[in-house]
């Protein structure tokens, strides 16, 4: 049954203002934003002062506010706001992926205990409706894999490198100027943002609850001209690809690692700040969802959809976690990889299986297999040595070998 909601909004930045615009322009749906809590007192606002408060209690203590929409940029403070709101019997909509990924288990319990609903469609890939799709549409489908491009800023950087020949620092600066990138570039380019989203999607796709720090993420920061030259000659590209893959009936693996892809790959044409999710299932096969993963209006639209869902009492049921077959997270998987290193002895350091080393112009290109467990153990070493690492298929490995062996030396 449809119900009117009185909203207390936290945050009036990019997404908060985007939501306000979207609400103003939505013809059929009317919701009442009663109070907006922000942080900075002397900021110029586009709405009258009477809307704003600087004290979170004005919203949290207000018995007439039944829905808290949390859109601030501070994950720790957001956690306290969301937890308190749920404990006080208020429904919550949020876009904060870090907070959800880190506290999902506790939030699920709070929803049950206090009979409230917490929705967070906007936390994963902005305007792409993927959480409810996994939760509802794929509730009984056998999902083999959920992957994609979950971070617009790293995809924008890779697009500028591959399509315009920009170097990494120039492309990163441009992404920051355009507002796509976080101030700390490691969050985007290092795969952390994508990892938070992966952890959330895996909970809805497979019913698996895992802490983000348990999942391996490796970024695109160490991608260099030497990689670009060889990849372009082979007609290949790189995408930063988060993957949740079913290994067997009871095991799922998760990781975020750059992947070398060819023109036939579903993610090849997804460029710039766009996001995409590829769902691979037993019966529906591969499906690609793509769209704007960030920005005030696309993200505001996902928040609006959650608000609207609450008017008819929607809750995530976390159906997959209540099934009879429990799945567990596994790192016992071997990945076919490409590495570009300065020293051939990196092979021993990294325990690469069946390695093939090709030296070209004083740079060593290594192909082989690495266990995900080894990567987790050696992440710091990889980063300290600024090694570029990517996953690739055997077909793409062959293409790269052909390019490299034209005038290079197999070691
Ligand atoms: N931007 C996107 O495209 C996008 C996409 C998907 C998800 N998200 C998520 O959406 C959330 C908001 O992002 P955003 O880009 O809108 O951030 P933003 O533009 O930086 O705005 C942040 C807002 O939060 C307010 N704020 C910060 N700390 C606060 C506190 N302790 N109490 C009350 N208000 C506080 C700020 O107040 P002042 O106005 O006073 O500074 C500001 O209005 C984040 O979780 C982000 O990860 C963003």
PDB file of N, CA, C and O in Angstrom, residues 104-115 209:
ATOM      1  N   UNK A 104      27.491  -4.117   6.555  1.00  0.00           N
ATOM      2  CA  UNK A 104      26.270  -4.738   6.037  1.00  0.00           C
ATOM      3  C   UNK A 104      25.646  -5.730   7.024  1.00  0.00           C
ATOM      4  O   UNK A 104      24.432  -5.701   7.256  1.00  0.00           O
ATOM      5  N   UNK A 105      26.474  -6.587   7.613  1.00  0.00           N
ATOM      6  CA  UNK A 105      25.954  -7.602   8.543  1.00  0.00           C
ATOM      7  C   UNK A 105      25.166  -6.955   9.680  1.00  0.00           C
ATOM      8  O   UNK A 105      24.049  -7.368  10.005  1.00  0.00           O
ATOM      9  N   UNK A 106      25.750  -5.924  10.284  1.00  0.00           N
ATOM     10  CA  UNK A 106      25.094  -5.223  11.401  1.00  0.00           C
ATOM     11  C   UNK A 106      23.797  -4.545  10.931  1.00  0.00           C
ATOM     12  O   UNK A 106      22.766  -4.601  11.616  1.00  0.00           O
ATOM     13  N   UNK A 107      23.844  -3.960   9.745  1.00  0.00           N
ATOM     14  CA  UNK A 107      22.646  -3.274   9.229  1.00  0.00           C
ATOM     15  C   UNK A 107      21.515  -4.266   8.940  1.00  0.00           C
ATOM     16  O   UNK A 107      20.335  -3.948   9.134  1.00  0.00           O
ATOM     17  N   UNK A 108      21.873  -5.450   8.472  1.00  0.00           N
ATOM     18  CA  UNK A 108      20.826  -6.462   8.208  1.00  0.00           C
ATOM     19  C   UNK A 108      20.136  -6.825   9.528  1.00  0.00           C
ATOM     20  O   UNK A 108      18.899  -6.896   9.612  1.00  0.00           O
ATOM     21  N   UNK A 109      20.926  -6.990  10.568  1.00  0.00           N
ATOM     22  CA  UNK A 109      20.352  -7.324  11.885  1.00  0.00           C
ATOM     23  C   UNK A 109      19.482  -6.189  12.407  1.00  0.00           C
ATOM     24  O   UNK A 109      18.390  -6.412  12.935  1.00  0.00           O
ATOM     25  N   UNK A 110      19.961  -4.953  12.259  1.00  0.00           N
ATOM     26  CA  UNK A 110      19.191  -3.793  12.737  1.00  0.00           C
ATOM     27  C   UNK A 110      17.844  -3.687  12.016  1.00  0.00           C
ATOM     28  O   UNK A 110      16.827  -3.340  12.626  1.00  0.00           O
ATOM     29  N   UNK A 111      17.854  -3.990  10.720  1.00  0.00           N
ATOM     30  CA  UNK A 111      16.589  -3.932   9.966  1.00  0.00           C
ATOM     31  C   UNK A 111      15.599  -4.937  10.527  1.00  0.00           C
ATOM     32  O   UNK A 111      14.411  -4.646  10.663  1.00  0.00           O
ATOM     33  N   UNK A 112      16.121  -6.146  10.831  1.00  0.00           N
ATOM     34  CA  UNK A 112      15.227  -7.198  11.358  1.00  0.00           C
ATOM     35  C   UNK A 112      14.719  -6.813  12.741  1.00  0.00           C
ATOM     36  O   UNK A 112      13.531  -6.896  13.028  1.00  0.00           O
ATOM     37  N   UNK A 113      15.643  -6.401  13.622  1.00  0.00           N
ATOM     38  CA  UNK A 113      15.267  -6.104  15.005  1.00  0.00           C
ATOM     39  C   UNK A 113      14.246  -4.971  15.094  1.00  0.00           C
ATOM     40  O   UNK A 113      13.325  -5.018  15.910  1.00  0.00           O
ATOM     41  N   UNK A 114      14.451  -3.943  14.284  1.00  0.00           N
ATOM     42  CA  UNK A 114      13.591  -2.748  14.416  1.00  0.00           C
ATOM     43  C   UNK A 114      12.497  -2.680  13.349  1.00  0.00           C
ATOM     44  O   UNK A 114      11.805  -1.674  13.244  1.00  0.00           O
ATOM     45  N   UNK A 115      12.406  -3.748  12.549  1.00  0.00           N
ATOM     46  CA  UNK A 115      11.380  -3.832  11.499  1.00  0.00           C
ATOM     47  C   UNK A 115      11.365  -2.591  10.599  1.00  0.00           C
ATOM     48  O   UNK A 115      10.334  -1.927  10.421  1.00  0.00           O
ATOM     49  N   UNK A 209      28.451 -12.720   2.786  1.00  0.00           N
ATOM     50  CA  UNK A 209      28.802 -11.505   3.528  1.00  0.00           C
ATOM     51  C   UNK A 209      30.276 -11.540   3.836  1.00  0.00           C
ATOM     52  O   UNK A 209      30.756 -12.431   4.515  1.00  0.00           O
TER      53      UNK A 209
END
